[in-house]
Coordinates of C-alpha atoms in Angstrom, one line a residue:
M1 CA 4.0 -33.1 6.7
K2 CA 1.0 -35.5 7.1
K3 CA 1.9 -36.0 10.8
I4 CA 2.4 -32.3 11.5
L5 CA -0.9 -31.4 9.9
Y6 CA -2.7 -34.1 11.8
I7 CA -1.2 -32.9 15.1
L8 CA -2.1 -29.3 14.3
L9 CA -5.7 -30.2 13.5
C10 CA -6.1 -32.3 16.6
A11 CA -4.6 -29.6 18.8
V12 CA -7.2 -27.0 17.8
S13 CA -10.2 -29.3 17.4
V14 CA -11.1 -29.3 21.1
A15 CA -11.5 -25.6 21.3
A16 CA -13.3 -25.0 18.0
N17 CA -15.3 -28.2 17.4
A18 CA -15.7 -29.8 20.8
A19 CA -18.6 -32.3 20.8
S20 CA -20.7 -30.2 18.5
G21 CA -21.9 -33.1 16.4
P22 CA -22.1 -33.2 12.7
D23 CA -22.0 -29.7 11.3
N24 CA -22.6 -28.5 7.8
K25 CA -21.1 -25.1 8.8
A26 CA -17.7 -26.4 7.9
V27 CA -18.8 -26.9 4.2
V28 CA -18.2 -24.1 1.8
R29 CA -19.0 -23.1 -1.8
V30 CA -16.0 -22.3 -4.0
V31 CA -16.2 -20.0 -7.0
S32 CA -13.2 -19.6 -9.4
Y33 CA -12.6 -16.8 -12.0
N34 CA -10.6 -16.4 -15.2
A35 CA -8.2 -13.5 -15.9
Q36 CA -11.1 -11.4 -17.3
G37 CA -13.0 -11.8 -14.0
D38 CA -15.7 -14.1 -15.5
T39 CA -16.9 -17.1 -13.4
L40 CA -14.9 -20.1 -14.4
A41 CA -16.4 -22.9 -12.2
Q42 CA -18.3 -23.5 -9.0
G43 CA -17.8 -26.3 -6.6
Y44 CA -17.8 -27.3 -3.0
G45 CA -15.2 -28.0 -0.2
F46 CA -14.8 -27.8 3.5
F47 CA -12.5 -26.2 6.1
I48 CA -9.8 -28.5 7.7
S49 CA -8.4 -25.8 10.0
P50 CA -9.8 -22.8 11.9
D51 CA -7.5 -20.4 10.0
G52 CA -9.0 -20.9 6.6
E53 CA -7.3 -24.0 5.2
A54 CA -9.7 -26.0 3.1
G55 CA -10.0 -28.7 0.5
T56 CA -11.9 -28.6 -2.7
T57 CA -11.9 -30.4 -6.1
F58 CA -9.2 -29.8 -8.7
N59 CA -11.7 -29.2 -11.5
T60 CA -13.1 -26.3 -9.6
L61 CA -9.8 -24.4 -9.6
K62 CA -8.2 -25.6 -12.8
G63 CA -7.3 -22.6 -15.0
A64 CA -8.3 -20.1 -12.2
E65 CA -6.7 -16.7 -11.8
R66 CA -8.5 -16.2 -8.5
A67 CA -11.1 -17.9 -6.4
E68 CA -13.4 -17.3 -3.4
V69 CA -14.7 -19.4 -0.6
I70 CA -18.2 -18.7 0.6
D71 CA -19.0 -19.9 4.1
W72 CA -22.5 -21.0 5.4
K73 CA -23.2 -17.4 6.4
G74 CA -22.6 -16.2 2.9
K75 CA -19.4 -14.4 3.8
V76 CA -16.8 -14.3 1.0
H77 CA -13.1 -15.3 1.8
P78 CA -10.6 -14.8 -1.1
V79 CA -8.3 -17.8 -1.7
T80 CA -4.8 -16.7 -1.0
L81 CA -2.6 -19.8 -1.5
I82 CA -2.7 -23.1 -3.2
K83 CA -1.0 -25.5 -0.8
G84 CA -1.2 -28.8 -2.8
V85 CA -2.9 -30.3 -5.8
N86 CA -3.4 -33.6 -7.5
S87 CA -5.6 -33.9 -10.6
N88 CA -5.7 -37.8 -10.4
Y89 CA -7.4 -37.6 -7.0
D90 CA -9.3 -34.4 -8.1
M91 CA -8.2 -32.7 -4.9
V92 CA -6.7 -29.3 -3.9
R93 CA -5.6 -28.1 -0.5
M94 CA -5.8 -24.3 -0.3
K95 CA -5.7 -21.4 2.2
C96 CA -8.1 -18.6 2.2
D97 CA -8.4 -15.3 4.2
A98 CA -10.5 -16.6 7.1
K99 CA -10.1 -17.0 10.9
K100 CA -12.0 -18.9 13.6
M101 CA -13.9 -21.0 11.2
V102 CA -15.8 -24.2 12.0
F103 CA -13.7 -27.0 10.6
L104 CA -13.5 -30.8 10.4
N105 CA -10.6 -33.1 11.4
I106 CA -9.3 -35.7 9.0
A107 CA -9.9 -39.3 10.2
Q108 CA -6.7 -41.4 10.4
T109 CA -8.6 -44.7 10.1
P110 CA -10.4 -45.7 6.9
V111 CA -13.9 -47.2 7.0
N112 CA -15.2 -50.6 5.7
Q113 CA -18.1 -51.7 3.6
G114 CA -21.4 -51.5 5.3
E115 CA -20.4 -48.7 7.8
N116 CA -22.8 -45.8 8.3
L117 CA -21.7 -42.3 7.6
L118 CA -23.1 -38.8 7.3
Q119 CA -22.9 -36.8 4.0
L120 CA -22.4 -33.1 4.7
Y121 CA -23.2 -30.5 2.1
Y122 CA -23.3 -26.7 1.6
T123 CA -26.3 -25.0 3.2
S124 CA -27.1 -21.8 5.0
N125 CA -29.5 -23.6 7.3
K126 CA -27.5 -24.2 10.5
K127 CA -30.0 -26.8 11.6
D128 CA -29.2 -29.1 8.7
L129 CA -27.0 -31.9 10.2
G130 CA -26.2 -34.0 7.1
L131 CA -27.7 -37.0 5.4
P132 CA -27.2 -40.6 6.5
V133 CA -25.4 -42.8 3.9
Q134 CA -23.8 -46.2 3.8
V135 CA -20.5 -47.4 2.4
K136 CA -21.3 -49.8 -0.4
S137 CA -17.7 -50.7 -1.1
S138 CA -14.2 -50.0 0.2
E139 CA -11.3 -50.7 -2.2
D140 CA -7.6 -50.2 -1.9
Y141 CA -6.4 -47.3 -4.1
N142 CA -2.6 -46.9 -3.9
A143 CA -1.9 -46.3 -0.2
Y144 CA -5.5 -45.1 0.5
K145 CA -9.1 -46.2 0.0
Y146 CA -11.7 -45.5 -2.7
Y147 CA -15.3 -45.8 -1.7
T148 CA -18.7 -46.1 -3.3
V149 CA -21.5 -44.7 -1.1
T150 CA -25.2 -44.4 -1.2
T151 CA -24.9 -40.6 -1.6
A152 CA -26.9 -39.3 -4.6
N153 CA -24.6 -38.8 -7.6
E154 CA -25.3 -35.1 -7.7
L155 CA -23.2 -32.0 -8.2
R156 CA -24.1 -30.5 -4.8
Y157 CA -22.3 -33.3 -3.0
Q158 CA -19.1 -33.3 -5.0
G159 CA -16.1 -32.1 -2.9
C160 CA -18.2 -32.4 0.3
P161 CA -17.1 -34.4 3.3
L162 CA -18.3 -37.8 4.6
I163 CA -18.0 -38.0 8.3
N164 CA -17.9 -41.0 10.8
T165 CA -19.4 -41.2 14.2
Q166 CA -16.5 -39.3 15.7
N167 CA -17.3 -36.3 13.4
E168 CA -14.1 -36.9 11.4
V169 CA -13.9 -36.7 7.6
V170 CA -13.2 -40.2 6.2
G171 CA -13.9 -39.4 2.5
V172 CA -14.5 -36.6 0.0
T173 CA -17.4 -37.2 -2.3
Q174 CA -16.8 -37.4 -6.1
F175 CA -18.9 -37.9 -9.1
N176 CA -19.4 -41.6 -10.1
M177 CA -18.6 -41.9 -13.9
D178 CA -20.3 -45.3 -14.2
A179 CA -23.4 -44.8 -16.4
K180 CA -25.3 -47.3 -14.3
A181 CA -24.2 -45.7 -11.0
E182 CA -26.8 -45.5 -8.2
G183 CA -24.5 -43.7 -5.8
A184 CA -21.5 -41.5 -5.7
C185 CA -17.8 -42.2 -5.1
A186 CA -15.5 -40.9 -2.5
I187 CA -11.7 -40.6 -2.1
D188 CA -10.0 -41.4 1.2
S189 CA -9.7 -38.0 3.0
R190 CA -6.3 -38.9 4.4
F191 CA -4.9 -38.2 1.0
A192 CA -5.6 -34.5 1.5
T193 CA -3.0 -34.3 4.3
T194 CA -0.3 -35.4 1.8
L195 CA -1.0 -32.5 -0.6
N196 CA 1.8 -30.0 -0.3
I197 CA 4.4 -28.0 -2.2
G198 CA 7.7 -29.8 -2.5
P199 CA 11.2 -28.9 -3.8
T200 CA 10.3 -30.1 -7.4
S201 CA 6.7 -28.7 -7.5
A202 CA 7.8 -26.1 -10.1
L203 CA 7.6 -29.1 -12.5
N204 CA 4.1 -30.0 -11.5
A205 CA 1.7 -29.4 -14.4
D206 CA -1.3 -29.6 -12.1
L207 CA 0.1 -26.9 -9.9
R208 CA 1.0 -24.7 -12.9
S209 CA -2.5 -25.0 -14.3
I210 CA -3.8 -22.9 -11.3
A211 CA -2.7 -19.3 -11.5
I212 CA -3.6 -18.5 -7.9
A213 CA -0.5 -17.9 -5.7
H214 CA 1.2 -21.1 -4.7
D215 CA 2.7 -21.9 -1.3
I216 CA 6.3 -22.8 -0.8
P217 CA 7.8 -25.9 1.1
T218 CA 8.0 -25.6 4.8
D219 CA 11.6 -26.9 5.0
E220 CA 14.2 -24.1 4.3
T221 CA 16.4 -26.2 2.0
D222 CA 13.3 -27.5 0.1
A223 CA 11.9 -24.0 -0.2
F224 CA 15.1 -22.7 -1.8
S225 CA 15.2 -25.6 -4.2
Y226 CA 11.6 -24.8 -5.2
L227 CA 12.5 -21.1 -5.6
Y228 CA 15.6 -22.0 -7.7
M229 CA 13.6 -24.3 -10.0
L230 CA 10.7 -21.9 -10.3
H231 CA 13.1 -19.2 -11.5
R232 CA 14.2 -21.6 -14.3
M233 CA 10.9 -23.3 -15.1
T234 CA 8.3 -20.5 -15.2
S235 CA 7.6 -17.5 -17.3
D236 CA 5.0 -16.4 -14.7
S237 CA 6.7 -13.6 -12.9
V238 CA 3.7 -13.2 -10.6
Q239 CA 4.2 -16.7 -9.2
Y240 CA 7.9 -16.2 -8.8
V241 CA 7.5 -12.9 -7.0
N242 CA 4.9 -14.5 -4.7
A243 CA 7.2 -17.4 -3.9
S244 CA 10.2 -15.0 -3.4
T245 CA 8.1 -12.9 -1.0
L246 CA 7.0 -15.9 1.1
F247 CA 10.6 -17.1 1.2
A248 CA 11.9 -13.8 2.5
Q249 CA 9.1 -13.7 5.1
R250 CA 9.7 -17.2 6.4
F251 CA 13.5 -17.3 6.0
P252 CA 14.7 -13.7 6.3
A253 CA 18.3 -14.7 7.2
N254 CA 18.7 -16.8 4.0
I255 CA 21.0 -14.8 1.7
K256 CA 20.5 -17.1 -1.3
G257 CA 16.8 -16.2 -1.4
Y258 CA 17.7 -12.5 -2.1
T259 CA 20.5 -13.3 -4.6
E260 CA 18.3 -15.7 -6.5
T261 CA 15.6 -13.1 -6.6
A262 CA 18.1 -10.5 -7.9
S263 CA 19.1 -12.9 -10.6
F264 CA 15.4 -13.5 -11.5
Y265 CA 14.8 -9.8 -11.9
A266 CA 18.0 -9.3 -13.9
D267 CA 16.9 -12.1 -16.2
H268 CA 13.7 -10.1 -16.8
L269 CA 15.7 -7.0 -17.4
D270 CA 14.4 -5.3 -14.3
Y271 CA 17.7 -4.1 -13.0
A272 CA 16.3 -1.7 -10.4
K273 CA 14.5 -4.5 -8.6
A274 CA 17.6 -6.7 -9.0
E275 CA 19.7 -4.0 -7.3
E276 CA 17.1 -3.6 -4.6
A277 CA 17.3 -7.4 -3.8
I278 CA 21.1 -7.2 -3.7
N279 CA 21.0 -4.3 -1.3
T280 CA 18.6 -6.1 0.9
A281 CA 21.0 -9.1 1.0
L282 CA 24.0 -6.8 1.8
S283 CA 22.0 -5.2 4.6
R284 CA 21.9 -8.6 6.4
H285 CA 25.8 -8.5 6.7
S286 CA 26.1 -12.2 6.0
Q287 CA 27.9 -14.0 3.2
E288 CA 28.8 -10.7 1.7
D289 CA 31.4 -12.2 -0.6
E290 CA 28.7 -14.3 -2.3
V291 CA 26.4 -11.3 -2.7
H292 CA 29.1 -9.2 -4.4
S293 CA 29.9 -12.2 -6.6
V294 CA 26.2 -12.6 -7.7
L295 CA 26.1 -8.8 -8.4
A296 CA 29.3 -9.2 -10.5
D297 CA 27.7 -11.9 -12.5
I298 CA 24.4 -10.0 -13.0
I299 CA 26.4 -6.9 -14.2
Y300 CA 28.6 -9.1 -16.4
Q301 CA 25.6 -10.7 -18.1
K302 CA 23.9 -7.3 -18.6
A303 CA 27.1 -5.7 -20.1
L304 CA 27.6 -8.6 -22.5
R305 CA 24.0 -9.4 -23.5
H306 CA 22.0 -6.2 -23.0
P307 CA 24.5 -3.3 -23.0
E308 CA 21.8 -0.9 -24.1
P309 CA 20.1 0.9 -22.5
A310 CA 22.7 1.5 -19.9
Y311 CA 21.9 1.1 -16.2
K312 CA 23.9 3.3 -13.9
D313 CA 27.5 2.2 -13.9
W314 CA 26.8 -1.5 -14.7
T315 CA 29.7 -2.1 -17.0
L316 CA 32.3 -4.8 -17.2
E317 CA 34.6 -2.6 -15.1
R318 CA 32.0 -2.5 -12.4
A319 CA 31.5 -6.3 -12.7
L320 CA 35.3 -6.8 -12.3
A321 CA 35.4 -4.5 -9.3
E322 CA 32.5 -6.4 -7.6
S323 CA 34.3 -9.7 -8.1
Q324 CA 37.5 -8.3 -6.7
T325 CA 35.5 -7.1 -3.6
A326 CA 34.2 -10.6 -3.2
Y327 CA 37.7 -12.1 -3.4
A328 CA 39.0 -9.5 -0.9
I329 CA 36.3 -10.7 1.6
K330 CA 36.9 -14.4 0.9
A331 CA 39.8 -15.8 -1.2
D332 CA 37.7 -18.2 -3.2
T333 CA 39.2 -19.4 -6.5
T334 CA 35.8 -19.2 -8.2
Y335 CA 36.1 -15.4 -7.8
I336 CA 39.4 -15.5 -9.7
M337 CA 37.6 -17.4 -12.5
Q338 CA 34.9 -14.8 -12.5
Q339 CA 37.5 -12.0 -12.7
A340 CA 39.1 -13.8 -15.7
H341 CA 35.8 -13.8 -17.5
C342 CA 35.4 -10.1 -16.9
L343 CA 39.0 -9.4 -18.1
Y344 CA 38.3 -11.5 -21.2
G345 CA 35.1 -9.4 -21.9
L346 CA 37.2 -6.3 -21.5
K347 CA 39.6 -7.7 -24.1
R348 CA 42.4 -7.7 -21.6
Y349 CA 43.3 -11.2 -22.9
K350 CA 46.8 -11.7 -21.4
E351 CA 45.5 -10.8 -17.9
A352 CA 42.5 -13.1 -18.4
H353 CA 44.9 -15.9 -19.5
D354 CA 47.0 -15.4 -16.3
S355 CA 43.9 -15.4 -14.1
Y356 CA 42.5 -18.6 -15.8
L357 CA 45.8 -20.3 -15.0
I358 CA 45.7 -19.3 -11.4
A359 CA 42.1 -20.7 -11.2
A360 CA 43.1 -23.9 -13.0
S361 CA 45.9 -24.5 -10.4
H362 CA 43.3 -24.6 -7.6
S363 CA 40.6 -26.5 -9.5
K364 CA 39.7 -30.2 -9.2
A365 CA 38.2 -30.1 -12.8
P366 CA 40.5 -27.7 -14.7
A367 CA 39.8 -28.8 -18.3
E368 CA 37.3 -26.0 -19.1
I369 CA 39.6 -23.5 -17.5
Y370 CA 42.6 -24.6 -19.6
Y371 CA 40.4 -24.2 -22.6
Y372 CA 39.4 -20.7 -21.6
A373 CA 43.1 -19.9 -21.0
A374 CA 44.0 -21.2 -24.4
N375 CA 41.3 -19.1 -26.1
A376 CA 42.5 -16.0 -24.2
L377 CA 46.1 -16.5 -25.1
E378 CA 45.2 -17.0 -28.8
H379 CA 43.3 -13.7 -28.7
A380 CA 46.3 -12.1 -27.1
E381 CA 48.3 -13.3 -30.1
G382 CA 50.4 -15.6 -27.8
D383 CA 52.7 -18.3 -29.0
S384 CA 50.8 -21.0 -31.0
T385 CA 52.8 -23.7 -29.3
E386 CA 51.7 -22.5 -25.9
V387 CA 48.0 -22.3 -27.0
A388 CA 48.2 -25.9 -28.3
A389 CA 49.9 -26.9 -25.0
L390 CA 47.0 -25.5 -23.0
L391 CA 44.5 -27.3 -25.2
T392 CA 46.5 -30.5 -24.6
K393 CA 46.3 -29.9 -20.8
A394 CA 42.6 -29.7 -21.2
V395 CA 42.5 -33.1 -23.1
E396 CA 44.9 -34.6 -20.6
C397 CA 42.4 -34.1 -17.8
F398 CA 40.7 -37.2 -19.2
E399 CA 41.8 -40.7 -19.8
R400 CA 41.3 -43.0 -22.7
P401 CA 38.8 -44.2 -23.8
Y402 CA 37.6 -40.6 -24.0
N403 CA 34.0 -39.8 -23.0
Q404 CA 31.7 -37.2 -24.4
E405 CA 32.9 -34.6 -21.8
A406 CA 36.4 -34.9 -23.2
A407 CA 35.1 -34.8 -26.8
Q408 CA 34.6 -31.0 -26.8
Y409 CA 38.2 -30.4 -26.0
L410 CA 39.5 -32.9 -28.6
F411 CA 37.4 -31.1 -31.2
A412 CA 38.7 -27.7 -30.0
R413 CA 42.3 -28.9 -30.2
G414 CA 41.7 -30.4 -33.6
Q415 CA 40.3 -27.2 -34.9
Y416 CA 43.3 -25.3 -33.6
Y417 CA 45.7 -27.8 -35.3
D418 CA 43.7 -27.4 -38.5
K419 CA 43.9 -23.6 -38.2
T420 CA 47.6 -23.6 -37.7
G421 CA 48.4 -26.1 -40.5
Q422 CA 48.9 -29.2 -38.4
Y423 CA 46.5 -31.2 -40.5
R424 CA 47.5 -34.7 -39.6
A425 CA 47.4 -33.9 -35.9
A426 CA 43.9 -32.4 -36.5
V427 CA 42.7 -35.6 -38.2
I428 CA 43.9 -37.6 -35.2
D429 CA 42.0 -35.5 -32.8
Y430 CA 38.9 -35.6 -35.0
K431 CA 39.1 -39.4 -35.0
D432 CA 39.3 -39.5 -31.2
Y433 CA 36.3 -37.1 -31.1
E434 CA 34.3 -39.4 -33.3
L435 CA 35.1 -42.4 -31.0
A436 CA 34.2 -40.3 -27.9
M437 CA 30.9 -39.0 -29.3
G438 CA 29.8 -42.2 -31.2
T439 CA 28.8 -42.1 -34.8
K440 CA 25.1 -42.0 -34.1
N441 CA 25.6 -38.6 -32.4
L442 CA 27.4 -37.0 -35.4
T443 CA 26.0 -35.1 -38.3
H444 CA 27.2 -34.8 -41.9
R445 CA 28.9 -31.5 -41.0
F446 CA 31.5 -33.3 -38.8
Y447 CA 32.6 -35.5 -41.7
A448 CA 32.7 -32.5 -44.0
I449 CA 35.0 -30.7 -41.6
R450 CA 37.3 -33.7 -41.1
Q451 CA 37.6 -34.4 -44.9
E452 CA 38.8 -30.9 -45.4
A453 CA 41.7 -31.5 -43.0
E454 CA 42.3 -34.9 -44.6
Q455 CA 42.5 -33.3 -48.1
K456 CA 45.0 -30.7 -46.8
A457 CA 47.0 -33.6 -45.3
R458 CA 46.8 -35.4 -48.7
M459 CA 44.9 -38.3 -47.1
Y460 CA 42.6 -38.5 -50.1
Q461 CA 41.1 -42.0 -49.5
A462 CA 40.2 -41.0 -46.0
A463 CA 38.6 -37.8 -47.3
I464 CA 36.6 -39.7 -49.9
D465 CA 35.4 -42.1 -47.2
D466 CA 34.2 -39.2 -45.0
L467 CA 32.5 -37.5 -48.0
S468 CA 30.7 -40.7 -48.7
T469 CA 29.5 -40.9 -45.1
A470 CA 28.5 -37.2 -45.2
A471 CA 26.5 -37.9 -48.3
S472 CA 24.8 -40.9 -46.8
I473 CA 23.6 -39.0 -43.7
S474 CA 23.0 -35.5 -45.2
T475 CA 19.6 -34.0 -44.6
T476 CA 19.0 -32.4 -48.1
T477 CA 19.4 -33.5 -51.7
A478 CA 21.6 -30.5 -52.4
E479 CA 24.0 -31.3 -49.6
R480 CA 24.3 -34.9 -50.8
G481 CA 24.9 -33.8 -54.3
D482 CA 27.7 -31.4 -53.2
Y483 CA 29.5 -34.1 -51.2
L484 CA 29.4 -36.6 -54.1
T485 CA 30.6 -33.8 -56.5
E486 CA 33.5 -33.1 -54.1
I487 CA 34.5 -36.8 -54.3
A488 CA 34.7 -36.4 -58.1
F489 CA 37.0 -33.4 -57.8
I490 CA 39.3 -35.3 -55.4
Y491 CA 39.6 -38.1 -58.0
L492 CA 40.4 -35.4 -60.6
R493 CA 43.2 -33.9 -58.4
A494 CA 44.6 -37.4 -57.9
G495 CA 44.5 -38.1 -61.7
M496 CA 42.0 -40.9 -61.3
Y497 CA 39.8 -39.8 -64.2
E498 CA 37.7 -42.9 -64.7
E499 CA 36.8 -42.9 -61.0
A500 CA 36.0 -39.1 -61.3
I501 CA 33.5 -39.8 -64.1
V502 CA 31.8 -42.6 -62.0
A503 CA 31.5 -40.3 -58.9
A504 CA 30.3 -37.3 -61.0
N505 CA 27.6 -39.4 -62.6
E506 CA 26.5 -40.5 -59.2
A507 CA 26.3 -36.9 -58.2
K508 CA 24.4 -36.0 -61.4
A509 CA 21.7 -38.6 -60.6
V510 CA 21.1 -36.7 -57.3
T511 CA 21.5 -33.1 -58.5
P512 CA 21.1 -33.0 -62.3
S513 CA 21.3 -29.2 -62.5
N514 CA 24.6 -28.8 -60.7
A515 CA 27.1 -27.1 -63.0
D516 CA 30.0 -28.5 -61.0
V517 CA 29.0 -32.0 -61.8
F518 CA 29.1 -31.4 -65.6
K519 CA 32.4 -29.5 -65.2
A520 CA 33.9 -32.5 -63.4
I521 CA 32.7 -34.9 -66.0
G522 CA 34.0 -32.7 -68.8
I523 CA 37.4 -32.2 -67.4
A524 CA 37.8 -36.0 -66.7
H525 CA 36.8 -36.8 -70.3
G526 CA 39.2 -34.1 -71.6
E527 CA 42.1 -35.5 -69.7
L528 CA 41.3 -38.9 -71.1
G529 CA 41.3 -37.5 -74.6
H530 CA 37.5 -37.8 -75.1
K531 CA 37.2 -34.3 -76.6
A532 CA 33.6 -34.7 -77.8
D533 CA 32.3 -35.8 -74.4
A534 CA 34.5 -33.2 -72.7
L535 CA 33.0 -30.3 -74.8
T536 CA 29.4 -31.6 -74.4
N537 CA 29.6 -31.6 -70.6
L538 CA 31.6 -28.4 -70.3
S539 CA 29.1 -26.6 -72.6
R540 CA 26.3 -27.9 -70.3
A541 CA 28.3 -26.5 -67.3
Q542 CA 28.6 -23.2 -69.0
A543 CA 24.9 -23.1 -69.8
L544 CA 24.3 -23.6 -66.0
S545 CA 26.3 -20.4 -65.4
D546 CA 29.8 -21.9 -64.5
T547 CA 32.3 -19.1 -65.1
D548 CA 35.3 -21.5 -65.3
A549 CA 34.0 -23.8 -68.0
Q550 CA 35.2 -21.6 -70.9
K551 CA 38.9 -22.0 -70.3
F552 CA 38.5 -25.8 -70.3
I553 CA 36.5 -25.6 -73.5
E554 CA 39.3 -23.7 -75.1
R555 CA 41.9 -26.2 -73.8
Y556 CA 40.1 -29.3 -75.1
S557 CA 39.1 -27.6 -78.4
K558 CA 42.7 -27.6 -79.6

C-alpha cells in the first residue's frame, strides 16, 4: 500500500506541484463536530494528493460524527472517508470532497540532526512560505523516526508539515509534552503512508472511535473479510451500510458482498432490504445456488426466531423450497443439511433424520450431523436402540483420549442413557466427559447430575463422592447445604445411620434453618432407638414447615 501511494503521489506531483517551492497552500484547518452538530475540536493537516486525501491529528477527529477541511482560500470540503488511523502516532489519513488541490509529497528518506527544514502552517496569505527550523534530534521510533525541532511548541503548528529542500514532507509536527520543552516534536511522515483499512480493522478501537464513514481495503479478499467482521463486530448500521455500498461499487461482481449485506439487514430485522440485496445478487446470474441457500437461511432464522410479524411468505416451507432450489442448481451436501434443519423445524422429524444421514455420509466431520439425526429420530419416537447407536456414531468420530470437542457428544449420550434407564452406561459416559473437559472446567451442576445417575445405579459411594465435590465448589451456601443434606439421606437409605447423623450435622452447620437437615437427623436417631433425640429434631423440622415430619413423629412416639 505504501509503495502504491508513493507512486501515485509522485505521478501527479509534476503537474500539480512542479517546482513551486515551499507552499502553505497545501495546509488546511480541520474542524470536527459531534452528533448534535456542535464543534468538537479544531486542528490542522495537509493535502497529500490532489483529489482531497489529507493527513491530520487523531485527537482532532476522535469522537467525531462529521468533519470539514478548510483550505487556504476558506473553502469548506466535507470529510467523506477515514482511510487509516493510529492514536499512538496521533495521525489520521482521510479523504475529503475536493479536487485539484495543492498537495505535498511524502519524503522517502528521513532527516538527521542539524538539518534545516521549513515549518509550514495554515494561512490565507499565499505569500507566506513557511518558517525556517532546524532538527534538534532524530531518534529511531519503531521502523520510523521521531524528531525534536526548533518549531515553537504551539497549537497552530500541530498536524502541520515539515518540508525538506525538495519540498517533500519529512515530518508532522506534534506537541512536545516535556514541561521544559523549547521546541516541538515531529513524527516521521512516512508513517502516514502505512495508515490504511485492513481486513481486521473492524476490531480497531481507534477507527471505531471516529464515526465518520470508514474506507474499506483495496484488495477484494481483504475487503470482504473486513465487511464480514464489521457485520459481527459493530452495532453501527451506518458504518456497515457505508462499507457495503463501497464494496458493491468497487467489486460489483462479488456475490458474497450482497449475501453478507442481506444477512446483515436480516439480523437487524429489515427484511425488505435483505430481500432487495438478495434480488440484486440473483440479478448478477452468478453463484445462484449460494444466493438461494443464503435466502433459505435468512428465512429459516426469521421463521424460528421472529415469526411475528410475518413478512410475505417467509415461512419454513419457503426456506425449505429455497434450499431445494439451491441443491437443484448445485448438488452440494451442505444444502441437504440445510433442508434437514428446515424439516426438523417443520416437525417432519423422520424426513429430517433421513436427510441428516445422507449429509453425514458425505461429510468429513459427521459427529454433529449424527447428533442431529439422533435428536430427530428421538422426536420421531424412533427405536431407542437406534437413537443410542447414532449418538455412539457421533462419539466414535473421535479417538481416546477424548478432547473437548468430543465431550459434548459424550454428555449427550450419557443423558440419553440416563433418560432411558441405562444408568451405569450413563455414569461411564459422564466419567469420560469429566476427563475430556478437565475438572477445572466443570461446575457443581455436573457432579449433581452424575450423582443422580449413580444413585439410580446404586453406586452410593460414588454418589457421595460427587456430592462432596459439588458441595466444595458450589457457589452459594444454600446449594452447599443441599448437597451435604443429600449425602445424609443417601446414608439413611443405605442404613448407615451414624454416618447420616455426621453428614446431617455438617449440613446443619452450613444451613441451620433447613428442615430437611433436622428431618434426616431425627430419622437417623429414630432408627438407632434414640427416641428423645429423634422427636426433638423431627419437631424442629415440623416447625420449619416440613410436611412429612409428623408421620415420623408418630412412628417414633410409640
